Coordinates of C-alpha atoms in Angstrom, one line a residue:
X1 CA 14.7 -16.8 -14.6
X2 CA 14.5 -17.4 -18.6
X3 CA 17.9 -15.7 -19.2
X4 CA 19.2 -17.6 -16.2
X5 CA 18.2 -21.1 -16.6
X6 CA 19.5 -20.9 -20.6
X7 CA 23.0 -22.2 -21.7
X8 CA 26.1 -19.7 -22.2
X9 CA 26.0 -17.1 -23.7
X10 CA 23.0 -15.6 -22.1
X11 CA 22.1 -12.6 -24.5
X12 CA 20.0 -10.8 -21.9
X13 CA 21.7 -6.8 -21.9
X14 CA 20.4 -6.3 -18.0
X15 CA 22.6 -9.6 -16.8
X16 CA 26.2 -9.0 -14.8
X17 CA 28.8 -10.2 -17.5
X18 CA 29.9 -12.5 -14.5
X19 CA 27.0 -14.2 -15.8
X20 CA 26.4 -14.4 -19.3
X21 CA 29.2 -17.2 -20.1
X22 CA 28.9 -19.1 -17.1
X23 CA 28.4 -22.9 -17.4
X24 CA 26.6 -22.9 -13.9
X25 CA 24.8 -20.5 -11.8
X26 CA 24.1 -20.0 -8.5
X27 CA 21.0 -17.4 -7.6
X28 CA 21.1 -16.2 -4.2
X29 CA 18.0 -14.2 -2.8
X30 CA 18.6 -12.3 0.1
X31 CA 15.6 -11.4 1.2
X32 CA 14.8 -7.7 2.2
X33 CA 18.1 -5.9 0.9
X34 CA 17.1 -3.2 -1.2
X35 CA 20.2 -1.5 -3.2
X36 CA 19.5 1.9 -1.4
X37 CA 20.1 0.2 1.8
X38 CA 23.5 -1.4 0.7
X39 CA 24.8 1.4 -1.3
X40 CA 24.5 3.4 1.9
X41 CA 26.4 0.4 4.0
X42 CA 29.0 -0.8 1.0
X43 CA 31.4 -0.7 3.9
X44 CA 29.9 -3.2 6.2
X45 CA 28.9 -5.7 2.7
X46 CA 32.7 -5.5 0.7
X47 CA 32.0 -8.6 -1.0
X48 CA 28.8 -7.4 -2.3
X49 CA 29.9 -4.0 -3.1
X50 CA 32.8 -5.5 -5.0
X51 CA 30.6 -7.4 -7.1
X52 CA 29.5 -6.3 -11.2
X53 CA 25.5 -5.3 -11.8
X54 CA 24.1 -2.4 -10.0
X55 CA 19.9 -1.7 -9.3
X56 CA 16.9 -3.4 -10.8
X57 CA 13.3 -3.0 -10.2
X58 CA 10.6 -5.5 -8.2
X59 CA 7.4 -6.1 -8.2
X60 CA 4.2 -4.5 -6.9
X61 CA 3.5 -4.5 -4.2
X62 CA 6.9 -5.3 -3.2
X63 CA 6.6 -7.8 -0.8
X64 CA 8.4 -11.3 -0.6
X65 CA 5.3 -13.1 -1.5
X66 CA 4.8 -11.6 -5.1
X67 CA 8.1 -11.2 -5.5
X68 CA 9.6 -14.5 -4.8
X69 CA 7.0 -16.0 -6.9
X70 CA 8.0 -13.4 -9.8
X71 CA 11.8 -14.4 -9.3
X72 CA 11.0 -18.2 -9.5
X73 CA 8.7 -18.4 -11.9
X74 CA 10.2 -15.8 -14.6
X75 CA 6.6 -13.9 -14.3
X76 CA 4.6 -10.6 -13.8
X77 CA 2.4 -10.7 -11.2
X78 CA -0.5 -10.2 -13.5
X79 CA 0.4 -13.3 -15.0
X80 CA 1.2 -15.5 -11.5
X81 CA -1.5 -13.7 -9.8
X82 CA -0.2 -14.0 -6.3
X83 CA -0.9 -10.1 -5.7
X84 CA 0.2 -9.3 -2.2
X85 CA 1.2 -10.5 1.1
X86 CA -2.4 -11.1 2.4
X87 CA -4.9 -11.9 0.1
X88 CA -9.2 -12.4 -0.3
X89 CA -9.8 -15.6 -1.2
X90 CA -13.1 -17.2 -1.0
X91 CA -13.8 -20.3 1.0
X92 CA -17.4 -21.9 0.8
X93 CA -18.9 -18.9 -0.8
X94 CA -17.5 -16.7 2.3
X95 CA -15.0 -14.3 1.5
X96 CA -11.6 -15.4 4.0
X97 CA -7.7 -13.3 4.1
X98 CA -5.1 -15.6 3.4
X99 CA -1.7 -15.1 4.7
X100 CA 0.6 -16.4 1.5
X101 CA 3.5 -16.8 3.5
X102 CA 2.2 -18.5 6.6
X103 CA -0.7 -19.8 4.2
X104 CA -3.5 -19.7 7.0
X105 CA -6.7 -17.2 7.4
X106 CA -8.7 -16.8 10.3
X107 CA -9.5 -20.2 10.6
X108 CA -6.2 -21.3 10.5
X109 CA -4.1 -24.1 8.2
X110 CA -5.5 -23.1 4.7
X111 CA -3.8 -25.8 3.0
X112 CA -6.8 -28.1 2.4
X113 CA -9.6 -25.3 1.9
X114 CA -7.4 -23.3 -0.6
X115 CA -5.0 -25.7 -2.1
X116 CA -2.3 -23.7 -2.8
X117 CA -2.3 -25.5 -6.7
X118 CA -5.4 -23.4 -6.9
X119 CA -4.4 -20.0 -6.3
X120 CA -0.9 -20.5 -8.4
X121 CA -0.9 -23.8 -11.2
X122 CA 2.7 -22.9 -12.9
X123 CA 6.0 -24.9 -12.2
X124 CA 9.0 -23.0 -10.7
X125 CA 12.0 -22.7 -12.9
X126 CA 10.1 -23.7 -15.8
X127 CA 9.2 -26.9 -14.8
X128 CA 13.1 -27.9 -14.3
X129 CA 14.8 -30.3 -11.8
X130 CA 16.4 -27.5 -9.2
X131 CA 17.4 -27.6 -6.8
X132 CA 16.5 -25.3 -3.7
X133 CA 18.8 -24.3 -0.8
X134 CA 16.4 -22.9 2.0
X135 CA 15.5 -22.9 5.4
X136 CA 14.8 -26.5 5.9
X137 CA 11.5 -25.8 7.9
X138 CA 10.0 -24.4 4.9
X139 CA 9.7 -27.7 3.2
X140 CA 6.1 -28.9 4.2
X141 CA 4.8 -25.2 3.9
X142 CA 2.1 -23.8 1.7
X143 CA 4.2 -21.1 0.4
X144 CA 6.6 -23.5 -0.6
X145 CA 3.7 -25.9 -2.2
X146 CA 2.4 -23.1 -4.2
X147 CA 6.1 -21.9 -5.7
X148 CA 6.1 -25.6 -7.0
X149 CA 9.2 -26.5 -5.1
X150 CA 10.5 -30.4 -6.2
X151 CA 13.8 -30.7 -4.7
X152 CA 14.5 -28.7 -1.5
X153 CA 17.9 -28.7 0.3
X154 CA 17.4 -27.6 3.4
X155 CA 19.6 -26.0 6.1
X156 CA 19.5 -24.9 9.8
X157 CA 21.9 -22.8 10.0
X158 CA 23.6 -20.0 7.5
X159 CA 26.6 -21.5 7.7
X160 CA 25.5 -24.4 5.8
X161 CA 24.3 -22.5 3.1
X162 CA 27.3 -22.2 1.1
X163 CA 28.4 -26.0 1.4
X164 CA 24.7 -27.5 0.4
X165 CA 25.1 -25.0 -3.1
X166 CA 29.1 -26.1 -3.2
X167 CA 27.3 -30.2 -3.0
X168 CA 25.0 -29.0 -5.6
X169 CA 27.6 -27.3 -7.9
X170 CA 30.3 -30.5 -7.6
X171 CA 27.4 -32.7 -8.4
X172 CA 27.0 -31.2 -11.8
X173 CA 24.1 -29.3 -11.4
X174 CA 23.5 -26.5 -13.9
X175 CA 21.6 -24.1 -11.9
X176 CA 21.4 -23.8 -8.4
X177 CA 18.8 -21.6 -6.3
X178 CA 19.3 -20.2 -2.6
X179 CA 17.3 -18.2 -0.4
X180 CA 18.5 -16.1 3.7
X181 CA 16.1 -14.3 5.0
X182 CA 17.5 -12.5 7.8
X183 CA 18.3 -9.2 6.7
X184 CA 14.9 -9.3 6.3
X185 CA 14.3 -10.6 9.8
X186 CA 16.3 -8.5 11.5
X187 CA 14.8 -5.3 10.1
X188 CA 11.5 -6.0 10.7
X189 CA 12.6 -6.6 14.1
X190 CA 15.1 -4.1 14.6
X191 CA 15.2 -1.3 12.4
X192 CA 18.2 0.3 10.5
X193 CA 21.2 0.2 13.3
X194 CA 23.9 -1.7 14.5
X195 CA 21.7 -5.3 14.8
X196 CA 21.1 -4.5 10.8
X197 CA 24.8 -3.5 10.6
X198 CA 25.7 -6.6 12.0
X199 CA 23.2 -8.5 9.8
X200 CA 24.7 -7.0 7.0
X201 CA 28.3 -8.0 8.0
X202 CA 27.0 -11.9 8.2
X203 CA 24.9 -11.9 5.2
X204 CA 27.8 -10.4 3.4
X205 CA 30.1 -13.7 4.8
X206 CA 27.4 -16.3 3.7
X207 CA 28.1 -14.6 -0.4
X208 CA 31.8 -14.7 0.1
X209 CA 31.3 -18.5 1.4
X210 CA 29.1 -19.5 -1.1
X211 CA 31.4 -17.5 -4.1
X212 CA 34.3 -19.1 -2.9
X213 CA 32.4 -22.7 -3.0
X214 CA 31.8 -22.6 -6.8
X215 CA 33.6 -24.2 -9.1
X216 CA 35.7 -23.0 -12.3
X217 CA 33.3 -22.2 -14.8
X218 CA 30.4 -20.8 -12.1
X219 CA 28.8 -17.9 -11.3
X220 CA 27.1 -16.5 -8.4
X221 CA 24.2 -14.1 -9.5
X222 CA 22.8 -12.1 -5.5
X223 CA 19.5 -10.5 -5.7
X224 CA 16.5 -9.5 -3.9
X225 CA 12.9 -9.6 -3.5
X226 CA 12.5 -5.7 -2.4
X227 CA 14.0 -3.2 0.1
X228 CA 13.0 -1.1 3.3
X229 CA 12.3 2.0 5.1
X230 CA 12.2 2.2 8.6
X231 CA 8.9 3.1 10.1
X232 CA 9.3 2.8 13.5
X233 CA 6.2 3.9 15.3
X234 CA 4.6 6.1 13.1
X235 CA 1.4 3.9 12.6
X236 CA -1.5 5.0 10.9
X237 CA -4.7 3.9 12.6
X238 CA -7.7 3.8 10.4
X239 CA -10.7 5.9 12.3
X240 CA -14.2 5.2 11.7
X241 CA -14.5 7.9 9.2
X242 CA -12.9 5.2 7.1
X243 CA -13.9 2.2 8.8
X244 CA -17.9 2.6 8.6
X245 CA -17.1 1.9 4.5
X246 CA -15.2 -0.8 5.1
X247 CA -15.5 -4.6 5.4
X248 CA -11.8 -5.4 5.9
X249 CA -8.7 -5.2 5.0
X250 CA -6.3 -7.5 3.1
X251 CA -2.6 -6.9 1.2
X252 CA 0.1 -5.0 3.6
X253 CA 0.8 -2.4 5.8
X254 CA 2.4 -0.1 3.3
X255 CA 0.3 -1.5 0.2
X256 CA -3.0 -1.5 2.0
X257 CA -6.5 -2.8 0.3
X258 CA -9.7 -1.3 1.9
X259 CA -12.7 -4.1 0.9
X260 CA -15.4 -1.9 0.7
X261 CA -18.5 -3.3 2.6
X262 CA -21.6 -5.5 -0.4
X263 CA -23.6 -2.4 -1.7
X264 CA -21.0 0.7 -0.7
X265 CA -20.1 3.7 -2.8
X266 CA -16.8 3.0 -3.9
X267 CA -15.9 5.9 -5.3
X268 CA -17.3 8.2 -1.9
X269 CA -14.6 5.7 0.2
X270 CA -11.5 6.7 -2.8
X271 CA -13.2 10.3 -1.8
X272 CA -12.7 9.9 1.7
X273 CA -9.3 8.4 1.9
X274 CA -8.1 10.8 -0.2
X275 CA -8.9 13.6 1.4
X276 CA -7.5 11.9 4.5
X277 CA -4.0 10.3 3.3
X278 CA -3.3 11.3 -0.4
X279 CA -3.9 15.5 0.5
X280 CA -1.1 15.4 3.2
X281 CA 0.8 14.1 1.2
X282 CA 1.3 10.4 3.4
X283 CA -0.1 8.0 0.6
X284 CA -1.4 7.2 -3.5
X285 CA -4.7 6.6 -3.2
X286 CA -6.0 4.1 -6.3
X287 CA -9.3 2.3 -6.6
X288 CA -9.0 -1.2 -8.1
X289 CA -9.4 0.1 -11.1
X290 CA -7.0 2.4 -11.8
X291 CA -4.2 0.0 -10.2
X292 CA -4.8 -2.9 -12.6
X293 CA -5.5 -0.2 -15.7
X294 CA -2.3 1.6 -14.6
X295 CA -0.4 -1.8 -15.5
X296 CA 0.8 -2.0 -11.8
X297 CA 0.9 -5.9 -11.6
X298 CA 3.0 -5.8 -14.9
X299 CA -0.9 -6.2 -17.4
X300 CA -4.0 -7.2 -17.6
X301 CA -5.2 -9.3 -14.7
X302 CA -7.1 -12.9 -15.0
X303 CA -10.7 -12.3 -13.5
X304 CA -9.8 -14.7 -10.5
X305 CA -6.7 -12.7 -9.6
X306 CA -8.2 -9.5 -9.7
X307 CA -10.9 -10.7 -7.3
X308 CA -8.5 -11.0 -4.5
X309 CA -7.8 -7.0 -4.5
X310 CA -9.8 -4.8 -2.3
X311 CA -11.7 -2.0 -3.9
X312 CA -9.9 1.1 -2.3
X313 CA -5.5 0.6 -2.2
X314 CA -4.0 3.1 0.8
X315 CA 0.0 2.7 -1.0
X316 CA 2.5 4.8 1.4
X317 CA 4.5 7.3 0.3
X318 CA 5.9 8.5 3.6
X319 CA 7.8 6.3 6.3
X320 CA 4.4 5.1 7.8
X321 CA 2.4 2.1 7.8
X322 CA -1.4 2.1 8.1
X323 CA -3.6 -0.8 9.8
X324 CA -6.9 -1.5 10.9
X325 CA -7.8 -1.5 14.1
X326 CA -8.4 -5.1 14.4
X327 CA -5.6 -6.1 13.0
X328 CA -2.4 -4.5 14.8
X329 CA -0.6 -7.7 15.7
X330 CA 2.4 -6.4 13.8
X331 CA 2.3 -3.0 14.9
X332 CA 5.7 -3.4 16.2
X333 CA 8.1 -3.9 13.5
X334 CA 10.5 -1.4 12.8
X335 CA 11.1 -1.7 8.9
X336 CA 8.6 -2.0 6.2
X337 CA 8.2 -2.7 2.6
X338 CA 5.3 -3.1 0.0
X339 CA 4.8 0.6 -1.4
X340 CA 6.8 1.6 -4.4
X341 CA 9.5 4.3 -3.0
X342 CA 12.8 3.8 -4.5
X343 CA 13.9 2.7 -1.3
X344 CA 11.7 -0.5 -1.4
X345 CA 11.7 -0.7 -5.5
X346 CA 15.1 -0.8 -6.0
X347 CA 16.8 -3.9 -5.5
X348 CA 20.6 -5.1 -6.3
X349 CA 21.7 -7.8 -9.1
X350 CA 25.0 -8.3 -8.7
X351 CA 27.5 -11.0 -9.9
X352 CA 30.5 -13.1 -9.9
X353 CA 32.3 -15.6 -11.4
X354 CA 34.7 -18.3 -10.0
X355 CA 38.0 -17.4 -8.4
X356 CA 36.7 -12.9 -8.7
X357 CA 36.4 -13.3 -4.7

């Protein structure tokens, strides 16, 4: 977000050309599409494959919760320290799992008990005037509070997407930011076939819309919060073996954090799981520990962010996603993300300029 937000020439080696002169610039997230995924479909996404950039790396765990907040806020997760998808927070003195994205825990709307100020104090694009072309029922939303939205444009439909950045763009804004999740969407739902084909196909029409909306001068820089790998119904049910150890769970599927229960032997639980799910070969398995010393969250972490991991992290390696028994309301989905495979690190930045399309 630094290199992107600064006047031409933008210096930064890892940016598309398309970008570095550019006088203003459009970031589109496409959430879910991970560069293994479109490499292997250039055909269906010609706009996108025609573009300049190639692979970067997200975040860990790579989920659109950490990631979005790294993309807007130019940080590390050890320095945002939203670090995963669901997270312990404590509420009264009680310990409490708080979806991000939906920004509830079990007693629902977490809005007033964990202000979402709390939990994430920085301004989005460096405290700039942006503005922000997203679903336009995301406005009121926690998630949205807590990325320090100020000026939301929202849409209905995709096919408005391309005209509110085009508004933007005429009206002299320098930098504009948009955000589609349905490649996402559809791949949770559906899986790798021809509804994510199709998916592709439209999501590759909204870049060539909103490329052919910019004016002289502009560029369009696509990215993405992470990729995918389909799952399907190889689910991992934790057995009591586990469970006796465990208070609950928090973080995601493929990027799982086992809470040991007050008083438990840590280290036997890392013992445990590993013998269960790190010797076959299906998962790491890292205590707290040795994730935040092993620099995954990009550094050190404050004391209050590292108190929202679990104790015990189950991070896939194979196509499967593990969950605990009382918790299989998404058991369903057919696509995944949160580990670190390349499949779900790797993730496009392409660009290009006005008039290339």
């Amino acid at each position: 977000m630094p290199a992107l937000l600064g006047p031409p020439p933008r210096t930064a080696p890892w940016l598309p050309e398309a970008a570095r002169n550019a006088e203003q610039v459009v970031l589109l997230v496409l959430d879910g599409l991970g560069w293994d995924q479109l490499r292997d479909r250039a055909a269906h996404a010609p706009t996108l494959a025609s573009m300049a950039g190639g692979p970067i790396t997200s975040v860990a765990p790579t989920t659109t919760a950490t990631a979005l907040c790294s993309i807007v806020l130019g940080m590390r997760p050890c320095e945002h320290g939203v670090v995963g998808y669901r997270m312990r927070v404590a509420v009264d003195g009680a310990d409490r799992v708080l979806n991000v994205l939906r920004w509830r825990t079990s007693d629902g709307d977490a809005r007033e008990a964990v202000p979402p100020a709390s939990v994430q104090p920085h301004e989005a694009f460096a405290g700039r005037d942006v503005a922000v072309v997203t679903r336009g029922q995301f406005a009121s939303t926690g998630f949205t509070t807590l990325l320090g939205v100020k000026r939301l444009a929202g849409w209905t439909e995709s096919s408005s997407i391309a005209v509110e950045v085009g508004t933007r763009l005429r009206a002299g804004d320098p930098f504009v930011y948009a955000y589609y999740d349905g490649i996402d969407k559809i791949a949770h739902e559906r899986g790798f076939g021809p509804h994510y084909d199709a998916e592709l196909r439209a999501a590759d029409r909204i870049v060539a819309d909103v490329a052919a909306a910019l004016p002289p001068g502009a560029a369009l820089v696509v990215t993405a919060d992470h990729g995918q790998v389909e799952v399907g119904d190889r689910a991992v049910v934790l057995e009591s073996a586990v469970l006796d150890a465990v208070a609950f769970t928090s973080g995601e599927n493929r990027f799982l954090w086992l809470h040991a229960k007050p008083g438990g032997d840590v280290a036997a639980l890392a013992d445990r799981c590993r013998a269960e799910f790190e010797a076959p070969g299906l998962a790491w398995v890292r205590t707290r520990d040795e994730v935040v010393d092993g620099g995954w969250y990009g550094g050190p972490l404050a004391p209050e962010a590292a108190a929202r991991l679990g104790d015990v992290a189950l991070v896939a390696r194979e196509p499967v996603a593990f969950f605990d028994p009382s918790d299989l309301g998404s058991i369903g989905l057919r696509c995944r993300h949160g580990s670190l495979t390349a499949a779900e690190l790797r993730v496009p930045l392409v660009a290009v300029g006005s008039g290339d399309v």
